[in-house]
Short mmCIF file of C-alpha atoms in Angstrom, two decimals:
data_model
loop_
_atom_site.label_atom_id
_atom_site.label_comp_id
_atom_site.label_asym_id
_atom_site.label_seq_id
_atom_site.Cartn_x
_atom_site.Cartn_y
_atom_site.Cartn_z
CA MET A 177 0.00 0.00 0.00
CA ARG A 178 1.34 3.39 -0.98
CA LEU A 179 0.98 6.24 1.45
CA SER A 180 -0.09 9.61 0.34
CA GLU A 181 2.21 12.58 0.83
CA PRO A 182 0.36 13.83 3.98
CA ASP A 183 0.47 10.32 5.52
CA ARG A 184 4.25 10.05 4.91
CA ARG A 185 4.78 13.37 6.62
CA ALA A 186 2.75 12.19 9.66
CA VAL A 187 4.87 9.01 10.05
CA SER A 188 8.11 10.99 9.77
CA SER A 189 6.97 13.37 12.48
CA THR A 190 6.09 10.47 14.79
CA LEU A 191 9.52 8.83 14.28
CA ALA A 192 11.27 12.11 14.94
CA VAL A 193 9.42 12.51 18.23
CA VAL A 194 10.30 8.95 19.27
CA LEU A 195 13.98 9.42 18.40
CA LEU A 196 14.10 12.72 20.22
CA LEU A 197 12.52 11.19 23.33
CA GLY A 198 14.99 8.28 23.19
CA MET A 199 18.00 10.54 22.90
CA THR A 200 16.70 12.70 25.73
CA LEU A 201 16.23 9.69 27.99
CA LEU A 202 19.67 8.32 27.05
CA GLY A 203 21.33 11.65 27.73
CA THR A 204 19.52 11.98 31.00
CA GLY A 205 20.71 8.50 32.01
CA ILE A 206 24.30 9.32 31.16
CA ILE A 207 24.11 12.59 33.06
CA VAL A 208 22.57 10.88 36.07
CA GLY A 209 25.19 8.10 35.96
CA VAL A 210 28.15 10.44 35.64
CA GLY A 211 26.68 12.79 38.19
CA SER A 212 26.10 9.96 40.66
CA SER A 213 29.69 8.74 40.21
CA ALA A 214 31.07 12.24 40.65
CA LEU A 215 28.87 12.77 43.69
CA SER A 216 30.06 9.49 45.19
CA THR A 217 33.70 10.41 44.57
CA THR A 218 33.16 13.85 46.07
CA GLN A 219 31.45 12.35 49.11
CA GLN A 220 34.32 9.91 49.63
CA SER A 221 36.77 12.80 49.44
CA VAL A 222 34.76 14.82 51.96
CA ASP A 223 34.53 11.81 54.27
CA ALA A 224 38.30 11.27 54.03
CA GLU A 225 39.01 14.91 54.85
CA ARG A 226 36.66 14.77 57.84
CA ALA A 227 38.33 11.59 59.06
CA GLU A 228 41.78 13.18 58.74
CA GLN A 229 40.64 16.23 60.67
CA SER A 230 39.06 14.08 63.39
CA MET A 231 42.16 11.92 63.76
CA THR A 232 44.44 14.97 63.82
CA GLN A 233 42.35 16.39 66.67
CA PHE A 234 42.47 12.97 68.34
CA ASP A 235 46.28 13.01 67.97
CA ALA A 236 46.53 16.37 69.74
CA VAL A 237 44.27 15.25 72.58
CA THR A 238 46.09 11.94 73.03
CA ALA A 239 49.44 13.74 73.17
CA MET A 240 48.16 15.88 76.04
CA VAL A 241 47.08 12.79 77.95
CA GLY A 242 49.93 10.48 77.01
CA LEU A 243 52.68 12.99 77.73
CA GLY A 244 51.27 13.77 81.15
CA GLN A 245 49.71 17.22 80.67
CA THR A 246 46.27 15.91 81.72
CA ASP A 247 44.77 12.63 82.93
CA ARG A 248 41.63 12.49 80.78
CA GLU A 249 40.19 14.19 77.69
CA SER A 250 37.25 13.59 75.35
CA LEU A 251 36.26 14.59 71.81
CA THR A 252 33.76 13.77 69.05
CA LEU A 253 34.99 11.81 66.00
CA GLN A 254 33.34 12.24 62.59
CA SER A 255 32.14 9.17 60.69
CA SER A 256 30.28 8.21 57.49
CA ALA A 257 27.63 5.57 56.77
CA ASP A 258 30.16 2.95 55.60
CA GLY A 259 32.97 3.80 58.04
CA GLY A 260 33.78 2.85 61.61
CA TYR A 261 36.43 3.17 64.34
CA THR A 262 38.40 0.34 65.93
CA VAL A 263 40.84 0.40 68.84
CA SER A 264 43.54 -2.29 68.91
CA PRO A 265 46.32 -2.78 71.51
CA ASP A 266 48.38 -5.17 69.35
CA ASP A 267 48.61 -3.33 66.04
CA GLY A 268 52.30 -2.70 65.26
CA TRP A 269 55.36 -2.60 67.51
CA LEU A 270 58.51 -0.56 68.15
CA ARG A 271 61.94 -1.87 69.12
CA ILE A 272 65.07 0.07 70.14
CA LYS A 273 68.35 -1.81 70.10
CA HIS A 274 71.84 -0.64 71.10
CA TRP A 275 73.81 -2.64 68.60
CA ASN A 276 77.44 -3.68 69.14
CA TYR A 277 77.83 -1.63 72.30
CA SER A 278 80.72 -3.83 73.46
CA GLU A 279 82.59 -6.54 71.55
CA GLU A 280 79.67 -7.51 69.31
CA LYS A 281 77.16 -7.45 72.18
CA ASP A 282 73.66 -6.06 71.59
CA GLU A 283 71.11 -4.75 74.08
CA VAL A 284 67.37 -4.52 73.37
CA VAL A 285 66.61 -1.27 75.17
CA TYR A 286 62.88 -1.34 74.41
CA ASN A 287 60.44 -3.66 72.60
CA ALA A 288 56.66 -3.27 72.87
CA SER A 289 53.44 -3.06 70.86
CA LEU A 290 52.20 0.37 69.76
CA GLY A 291 48.49 -0.23 69.36
CA SER A 292 46.29 1.95 67.14
CA VAL A 293 43.00 3.73 66.61
CA THR A 294 41.76 3.34 63.03
CA TYR A 295 38.91 4.82 61.02
CA ARG A 296 38.29 2.50 58.08
CA THR A 297 35.95 2.61 55.07
CA GLU A 298 35.69 0.35 52.03
CA THR A 299 38.33 2.39 50.17
CA SER A 300 40.67 3.91 52.78
CA ALA A 301 41.97 3.90 56.34
CA VAL A 302 43.19 6.66 58.63
CA THR A 303 45.13 5.46 61.68
CA TYR A 304 46.56 6.99 64.84
CA GLN A 305 49.71 5.07 65.82
CA GLY A 306 52.89 5.94 67.67
CA GLY A 307 51.81 9.52 68.24
CA GLY A 308 51.21 10.18 64.53
CA VAL A 309 48.38 9.90 62.02
CA TRP A 310 48.75 7.84 58.86
CA GLN A 311 46.52 7.33 55.83
CA ARG A 312 46.37 4.41 53.46
CA SER A 313 44.35 4.21 50.23
CA ASP A 314 44.71 2.84 46.72
CA GLY A 315 47.22 5.62 46.13
CA GLY A 316 49.57 4.34 48.85
CA THR A 317 50.60 5.43 52.34
CA SER A 318 51.00 9.02 53.52
CA MET A 319 51.65 10.77 56.81
CA VAL A 320 48.90 13.13 57.98
CA SER A 321 50.70 14.28 61.15
CA PRO A 322 54.15 13.22 62.42
CA PRO A 323 54.73 10.62 65.16
CA GLU A 324 56.29 11.32 68.55
CA PHE A 325 59.85 11.05 67.26
CA HIS A 326 62.05 14.10 67.82
CA TYR A 327 65.64 14.30 66.60
CA ARG A 328 67.91 17.33 66.81
CA ASP A 329 71.63 17.94 67.33
CA ALA A 330 72.46 14.23 67.84
CA THR A 331 69.70 13.89 70.47
CA LEU A 332 66.78 11.49 69.95
CA THR A 333 63.70 12.02 72.12
CA LEU A 334 61.15 9.24 71.75
CA PRO A 335 58.07 9.22 73.99
CA VAL A 336 56.41 5.94 72.97
CA VAL A 337 52.64 6.49 73.12
CA ARG A 338 50.90 3.10 73.39
CA VAL A 339 47.18 2.32 73.03
CA ARG A 340 46.39 -0.43 75.55
CA ASN A 341 42.73 -1.51 75.10
CA THR A 342 40.20 -2.85 72.56
CA ASP A 343 37.01 -1.09 71.41
CA SER A 344 34.96 -0.23 68.30
CA ALA A 345 32.10 2.04 67.24
CA SER A 346 30.51 3.66 64.20
CA GLY A 347 28.27 6.60 63.40
CA ARG A 348 28.75 9.69 65.52
CA VAL A 349 31.46 8.55 67.95
CA ARG A 350 32.63 10.05 71.21
CA ALA A 351 36.15 9.11 72.33
CA ILE A 352 37.43 9.32 75.90
CA VAL A 353 41.26 9.18 76.20
CA SER A 354 42.68 8.35 79.63
CA ARG A 355 46.18 7.93 80.95
CA ARG A 356 46.62 4.32 82.03
CA ASP A 357 49.86 4.54 84.00
CA GLU A 358 52.40 7.09 85.06
CA VAL A 359 55.01 7.94 82.44
CA ALA A 360 57.70 5.24 82.66
CA ARG A 361 61.38 6.08 82.11
CA VAL A 362 63.12 3.70 79.71
CA TYR A 363 66.39 5.47 78.82
CA PRO A 364 68.19 6.84 80.73
CA HIS A 365 66.97 4.63 83.57
CA PRO A 366 68.13 5.05 87.20
CA LYS A 367 68.00 2.03 89.44
CA GLU A 368 64.78 1.61 91.36
CA PRO A 369 65.24 1.78 94.28
CA GLY A 370 68.65 3.05 95.23
CA PRO A 371 71.47 5.00 93.62
CA GLY A 372 73.12 4.11 90.34
CA TRP A 373 71.77 3.06 86.97
CA LYS A 374 70.04 0.07 85.41
CA THR A 375 72.64 -2.08 83.65
CA TYR A 376 72.74 -3.88 80.32
CA ASP A 377 72.66 -7.66 80.22
CA ASP A 378 76.44 -7.76 80.64
CA GLY A 379 76.08 -6.11 84.05
CA VAL A 380 78.60 -3.41 83.13
CA ALA A 381 77.18 -0.95 80.59
CA THR A 382 74.46 1.31 81.98
CA TYR A 383 71.25 2.92 80.79
CA ARG A 384 72.65 6.44 80.88
CA ASN A 385 73.81 9.19 78.53
CA PRO A 386 75.86 9.82 76.54
CA VAL A 387 75.30 6.70 74.44
CA ARG A 388 78.70 5.19 73.63
CA ASN A 389 79.91 2.69 71.04
CA GLY A 390 78.07 0.88 68.27
CA SER A 391 74.79 2.28 66.97
CA VAL A 392 71.19 2.78 68.07
CA ASN A 393 68.61 1.08 65.84
CA VAL A 394 64.92 2.02 65.91
CA THR A 395 62.64 -0.52 64.16
CA VAL A 396 58.90 -0.06 63.60
CA HIS A 397 56.59 -2.85 62.41
CA SER A 398 53.41 -1.34 61.01
CA GLU A 399 50.87 -1.34 58.22
CA PHE A 400 52.31 2.11 57.53
CA TYR A 401 55.99 1.11 57.58
CA ARG A 402 56.65 2.95 54.32
CA GLY A 403 55.42 6.17 55.92
CA TRP A 404 57.64 5.60 58.95
CA ALA A 405 60.64 5.01 56.68
CA GLU A 406 60.03 8.21 54.76
CA TYR A 407 59.69 10.16 58.00
CA PHE A 408 62.99 8.75 59.29
CA ARG A 409 64.63 9.90 56.05
CA THR A 410 63.28 13.44 56.34
CA ARG A 411 64.33 13.85 59.98
CA THR A 412 67.80 12.27 59.87
CA THR A 413 70.57 11.23 57.49
CA GLY A 414 70.98 7.93 59.30
CA ASN A 415 70.80 4.62 57.48
CA VAL A 416 67.14 3.72 56.79
CA THR A 417 66.14 0.27 55.54
CA VAL A 418 62.77 -1.39 54.90
CA ASP A 419 61.77 -5.05 54.92
CA HIS A 420 58.64 -5.34 52.79
CA ASP A 421 57.98 -8.96 53.76
CA ALA A 422 58.15 -8.16 57.49
CA ARG A 423 56.57 -4.70 57.00
CA THR A 424 59.28 -2.98 59.05
CA ALA A 425 61.25 0.25 58.77
CA THR A 426 64.60 0.54 60.60
CA LEU A 427 66.65 3.66 61.34
CA GLU A 428 70.31 3.26 62.34
CA LEU A 429 72.07 6.16 64.09
CA ALA A 430 75.78 5.76 64.81
CA THR A 431 77.06 6.79 68.22
CA VAL A 432 79.82 9.35 68.40
CA GLY A 433 83.14 8.17 69.78
CA MET A 434 84.44 10.90 72.11
CA VAL A 435 86.98 8.15 73.03
CA GLY A 436 88.33 9.54 76.35
CA ALA A 437 90.81 7.17 78.03
CA PHE A 438 91.96 4.27 75.85
CA GLU A 439 94.34 1.33 75.86
CA LEU A 440 97.00 1.49 73.17
CA PRO A 441 95.97 -0.67 70.20
CA ALA A 442 98.26 -3.33 68.78
CA LYS A 443 100.62 -2.44 65.95
CA ASN A 444 98.74 -1.26 62.84
CA GLU A 445 95.42 -1.43 64.64
CA GLY A 446 93.44 1.68 65.39
CA ILE A 447 91.44 3.84 67.74
CA GLU A 448 87.97 4.23 66.22
CA ILE A 449 87.03 7.89 65.76
CA ARG A 450 83.31 8.50 65.13
CA GLY A 451 81.26 11.66 64.95
CA MET A 452 84.21 14.03 65.23
CA ALA A 453 83.50 17.67 64.34
CA SER A 454 85.38 19.15 61.38
CA ASP A 455 86.76 22.47 62.67
CA HIS A 456 89.89 21.79 64.75
CA PRO A 457 88.00 19.49 67.15
CA ILE A 458 90.88 17.87 69.12
CA ARG A 459 90.88 19.14 72.70
CA GLU A 460 93.28 16.69 74.34
CA PHE A 461 95.55 14.00 72.95
CA GLU A 462 98.38 12.32 74.85
CA VAL A 463 99.79 8.84 75.46
CA SER A 464 101.92 7.00 77.99
CA LEU A 465 104.17 4.33 76.42
CA ALA A 466 105.30 1.56 78.76
CA LYS A 467 108.57 -0.19 77.97
CA SER A 468 108.85 -3.92 77.45
CA ASN A 469 111.74 -6.14 78.48
CA GLY A 470 113.73 -5.14 75.43
CA GLY A 471 113.89 -1.48 76.46
CA ASN A 472 113.05 1.47 74.25
CA ASN A 473 116.41 2.64 72.90
CA ASN A 474 116.28 3.76 69.26
CA MET A 475 112.51 3.22 69.09
CA ASP A 476 110.07 4.93 66.75
CA PHE A 477 106.39 5.27 67.55
CA SER A 478 103.65 6.85 65.44
CA PHE A 479 99.95 7.42 64.92
CA TYR A 480 98.78 7.47 61.30
CA THR A 481 95.62 7.51 59.23
CA THR A 482 94.60 7.65 55.57
CA LYS A 483 91.42 8.56 53.70
CA GLY A 484 91.35 8.59 49.93
CA SER A 485 94.34 10.61 48.73
CA LYS A 486 94.93 12.15 52.18
CA ALA A 487 97.45 10.77 54.69
CA TYR A 488 98.74 11.88 58.10
CA GLU A 489 101.41 10.57 60.44
CA THR A 490 103.06 11.92 63.58
CA VAL A 491 106.25 10.11 64.63
CA VAL A 492 108.15 10.17 67.93
CA HIS A 493 111.78 9.01 67.86
CA VAL A 494 113.59 7.81 71.00
CA PRO A 495 117.35 8.07 70.38
CA LYS A 496 120.07 5.55 71.00
CA GLY A 497 121.61 5.78 74.42
CA ILE A 498 118.42 6.71 76.25
CA GLY A 499 119.43 4.19 78.88
CA ASN A 500 122.61 6.21 79.56
CA TYR A 501 120.45 9.29 80.03
CA CYS A 502 118.55 7.62 82.83
CA GLN A 503 121.48 5.75 84.37
CA ASN A 504 124.28 8.29 84.03
CA GLY A 505 122.42 11.60 83.70
CA LYS A 506 123.68 12.26 80.21
CA GLU A 507 121.74 14.67 78.08
CA ALA A 508 119.35 13.33 75.46
CA ASP A 509 116.84 14.83 73.07
CA MET A 510 113.64 13.37 71.72
CA THR A 511 112.28 13.99 68.21
CA MET A 512 108.78 14.57 66.82
CA VAL A 513 107.99 14.75 63.11
CA VAL A 514 104.57 15.45 61.54
CA TYR A 515 103.74 14.49 57.93
CA TYR A 516 100.71 15.24 55.77
CA ARG A 517 99.71 14.95 52.11
CA ASN A 518 96.43 15.52 50.27
CA GLY A 519 96.95 14.03 46.80
CA THR A 520 98.33 17.16 45.13
CA GLY A 521 101.73 15.52 44.57
CA THR A 522 103.46 17.30 47.45
CA GLN A 523 103.70 16.75 51.20
CA HIS A 524 104.12 18.75 54.42
CA VAL A 525 106.90 17.96 56.91
CA TRP A 526 107.30 19.55 60.36
CA ALA A 527 110.00 18.59 62.88
CA ASN A 528 111.52 19.24 66.29
CA ASP A 529 114.64 17.17 67.05
CA SER A 530 115.71 18.92 70.25
CA ILE A 531 112.97 18.10 72.78
CA PRO A 532 114.52 17.76 76.28
CA ALA A 533 114.04 14.16 77.35
CA GLY A 534 113.40 15.09 80.97
CA THR A 535 111.10 18.08 80.71
CA GLY A 536 109.66 18.34 77.19
CA PRO A 537 106.22 17.38 75.85
CA VAL A 538 107.93 14.18 74.71
CA SER A 539 109.68 12.94 77.86
CA ILE A 540 110.79 9.87 79.73
CA ASP A 541 110.22 8.94 83.36
CA CYS A 542 113.46 7.22 84.31
CA SER A 543 111.95 5.41 87.28
CA THR A 544 109.76 3.35 84.94
CA GLU A 545 111.23 4.24 81.53
CA THR A 546 107.70 5.25 80.52
CA ILE A 547 107.57 7.76 77.67
CA ALA A 548 104.90 10.47 77.79
CA VAL A 549 103.83 12.23 74.58
CA ASN A 550 101.55 15.27 74.52
CA TYR A 551 100.29 15.96 70.98
CA THR A 552 98.28 19.02 72.02
CA SER A 553 101.10 20.92 73.74
CA ASP A 554 102.47 24.30 72.70
CA MET A 555 105.79 22.77 71.68
CA PRO A 556 107.03 24.38 68.42
CA LEU A 557 107.76 22.42 65.26
CA THR A 558 109.57 23.88 62.27
CA TYR A 559 108.52 23.61 58.65
CA ASP A 560 111.81 22.81 56.98
CA GLY A 561 111.03 20.20 54.37
CA SER A 562 112.96 17.38 55.98
CA GLY A 563 112.23 14.76 58.59
CA THR A 564 114.80 13.48 61.04
CA THR A 565 113.63 9.89 61.25
CA ASP A 566 113.73 7.22 58.57
CA GLU A 567 111.27 4.89 60.30
CA THR A 568 107.60 5.53 59.52
CA ALA A 569 104.48 3.45 59.02
CA LEU A 570 103.68 5.18 55.71
CA THR A 571 106.01 6.10 52.87
CA TRP A 572 106.81 9.81 52.63
CA ASP A 573 108.75 10.52 49.44
CA ASP A 574 106.76 13.25 47.66
CA PRO A 575 108.33 16.67 47.06
CA VAL A 576 107.79 19.11 49.90
CA ASP A 577 105.26 21.88 49.36
CA SER A 578 107.18 25.17 49.39
CA SER A 579 104.32 27.27 50.83
CA PRO A 580 101.51 25.31 52.52
CA SER A 581 98.36 27.29 53.36
CA PHE A 582 96.18 26.57 56.41
CA ASN A 583 92.72 27.88 55.58
CA HIS A 584 90.41 26.93 58.43
CA SER A 585 89.30 30.51 58.92
CA GLY A 586 89.25 31.68 62.52
CA GLU A 587 90.73 28.51 64.01
CA ASP A 588 94.11 28.62 65.82
CA GLY A 589 95.12 31.86 64.14
CA GLU A 590 94.37 30.77 60.58
CA ASN A 591 94.28 31.72 57.66
CA THR A 592 98.05 31.33 57.39
CA THR A 593 100.63 30.46 54.73
CA PHE A 594 103.96 28.99 55.82
CA VAL A 595 107.42 28.85 54.26
CA PRO A 596 110.45 26.77 55.31
CA GLY A 597 111.74 27.93 58.67
CA ASP A 598 108.32 28.99 59.98
CA GLN A 599 107.05 27.45 63.20
CA THR A 600 103.73 26.49 64.75
CA THR A 601 102.71 24.34 67.71
CA SER A 602 102.14 20.62 67.99
CA ARG A 603 98.60 21.45 69.14
CA HIS A 604 97.90 23.48 66.01
CA LEU A 605 99.20 20.75 63.69
CA THR A 606 97.24 17.99 65.47
CA ARG A 607 94.01 19.97 65.39
CA HIS A 608 94.44 21.21 61.82
CA TYR A 609 95.45 17.99 60.07
CA LEU A 610 93.06 15.60 61.81
CA SER A 611 90.17 17.89 60.83
CA PHE A 612 90.53 16.62 57.26
CA PHE A 613 89.61 13.07 58.29
CA ALA A 614 86.40 13.87 60.20
CA PRO A 615 83.86 12.59 61.00
CA GLU A 616 84.96 8.91 60.93
CA PHE A 617 88.37 7.28 60.68
CA ASP A 618 90.74 4.91 62.47
CA LEU A 619 93.82 6.44 64.10
CA ASN A 620 96.30 3.59 63.85
CA ALA A 621 99.31 2.90 66.10
CA TRP A 622 102.72 1.81 64.79
CA HIS A 623 106.14 1.19 66.32
CA GLY A 624 109.55 0.13 65.02
CA PRO A 625 112.16 -0.08 63.65
CA GLY A 626 110.98 -3.15 61.79
CA ASN A 627 109.39 -5.61 64.18
CA SER A 628 111.63 -4.65 67.08
CA GLY A 629 109.17 -2.14 68.46
CA LYS A 630 106.95 -4.92 69.74
CA ALA A 631 109.77 -6.15 71.98
CA ARG A 632 110.36 -2.62 73.26
CA LEU A 633 106.80 -1.48 73.86
CA ASP A 634 104.34 -3.08 76.27
CA VAL A 635 101.03 -2.43 74.52
CA ASP A 636 98.97 -3.87 77.37
CA GLU A 637 100.38 -1.35 79.85
CA SER A 638 100.41 1.63 77.48
CA THR A 639 97.46 4.03 77.66
CA GLY A 640 96.21 7.28 76.19
CA GLU A 641 93.66 10.07 76.41
CA LEU A 642 91.89 11.49 73.36
CA ARG A 643 89.02 13.97 73.57
CA TYR A 644 87.39 15.89 70.76
CA ASP A 645 84.34 17.97 69.92
CA THR A 646 81.57 16.00 68.26
CA THR A 647 79.47 16.76 65.23
CA ALA A 648 75.78 17.60 65.25
CA SER A 649 75.31 15.76 61.96
CA SER A 650 71.95 14.01 61.72
CA GLN A 651 73.45 10.55 61.20
CA TYR A 652 74.79 10.38 64.75
CA ILE A 653 73.35 10.03 68.23
CA THR A 654 74.85 11.19 71.52
CA PHE A 655 71.84 11.45 73.81
CA LEU A 656 68.84 9.10 73.92
CA HIS A 657 65.63 9.89 75.84
CA VAL A 658 62.88 7.23 75.79
CA THR A 659 59.71 7.03 77.86
CA GLU A 660 56.69 4.72 77.73
CA ASN A 661 53.34 6.53 77.77
CA ASN A 662 50.24 4.28 78.02
CA VAL A 663 46.69 5.40 77.21
CA THR A 664 43.24 3.81 76.89
CA VAL A 665 40.67 4.94 74.32
CA GLU A 666 36.95 4.28 75.03
CA LEU A 667 34.42 4.78 72.21
CA SER A 668 30.72 5.34 72.59
#
């Protein structure tokens, strides 16, 4: 059947209306779908921001309670329809270990659970733990507010805030935070009761500052271990490692040496220097060398160190006939020579070969034949380009610098340029040259000639004193302050 022209126009109009209605409905559906998705995403973002704000406020309140400013505080925590709060006493832990504090011995200073308060939805979690607030979502882990971990000028202050109970709630939640116990001192830790200090497992080392030897390791096991690791990196330059399988972050801070009194190391072994400041830090450096059965006639003794192209050695020479000096009162002179090079192809040589054996900074006690050497005395040494001893631990055969410059501005009268014949003190040379090896190096002992020095020097009875200023570099620790701060969190 053929339609007339008016009929065809009527059908076309009807189809157009149907198509228009269909497109309108389809567009409306798309708009509604996209709008609903956008609204859902926006709502999730708003919920996350509210949760962060609530947990940040909770963090501030818990710090007041945990650190002893108040016994009890309360606040309201925001929540959404699909979110809820949980309190757990066993979530995560923190361990502090003093590693290698004495002859490969370790001491676990502290090891306990942290606990947590978490607001969790289907897509994200915001957690209070260790005095900080952490967030985890599909995008990873981030820190909302920092934990109670304070490091400055080689001092670590760590009040460990622990959550000690279990609870849960959802909707509009009220939290009551209470202090569970008095703040407990962990490090330093006096004996209780009585005078003195708590001791390590060896019964000798004590829980007191400054922290000496080895390193202090802080390890955190947590769902947010990546966030802890990143925070450690931003606060210190210590060695930070993560174990993804164990979900731990570990910070290692080396202790500074400060040395003090020491026993003379064996030949070609060293005194470990750690955390030494860089600007003329040596305050005191002297040794007492005890003779062995072979006597100490014609003996050479030195301290030396190297680092890269730099080398330093200071040599003391005991002349032949020193026994006659003690037995018959004959005159005798000691010798000190200081060498240094820095890889430029030349070397520095300073010497004094007329040090009175009985009264000088390098002297001998005839009653015991013990030799005392003071490296930080005001004894003059002359820059003359030649040493007066052939026996050294290191080889010194470079050309002598004709005009060495000392450019540690403001220290010991520097800046100064020397020429042959100029003098400066043993103290100045010791402080200036050892600055170049800071903050870490081994100061090695040597004695000769050849192997004979061992027969002439009783290492076990020889002692020394070395004291220096320490660095405030953020990879070191000198003082450790740890407390345990327990709280309970009740939700309703």
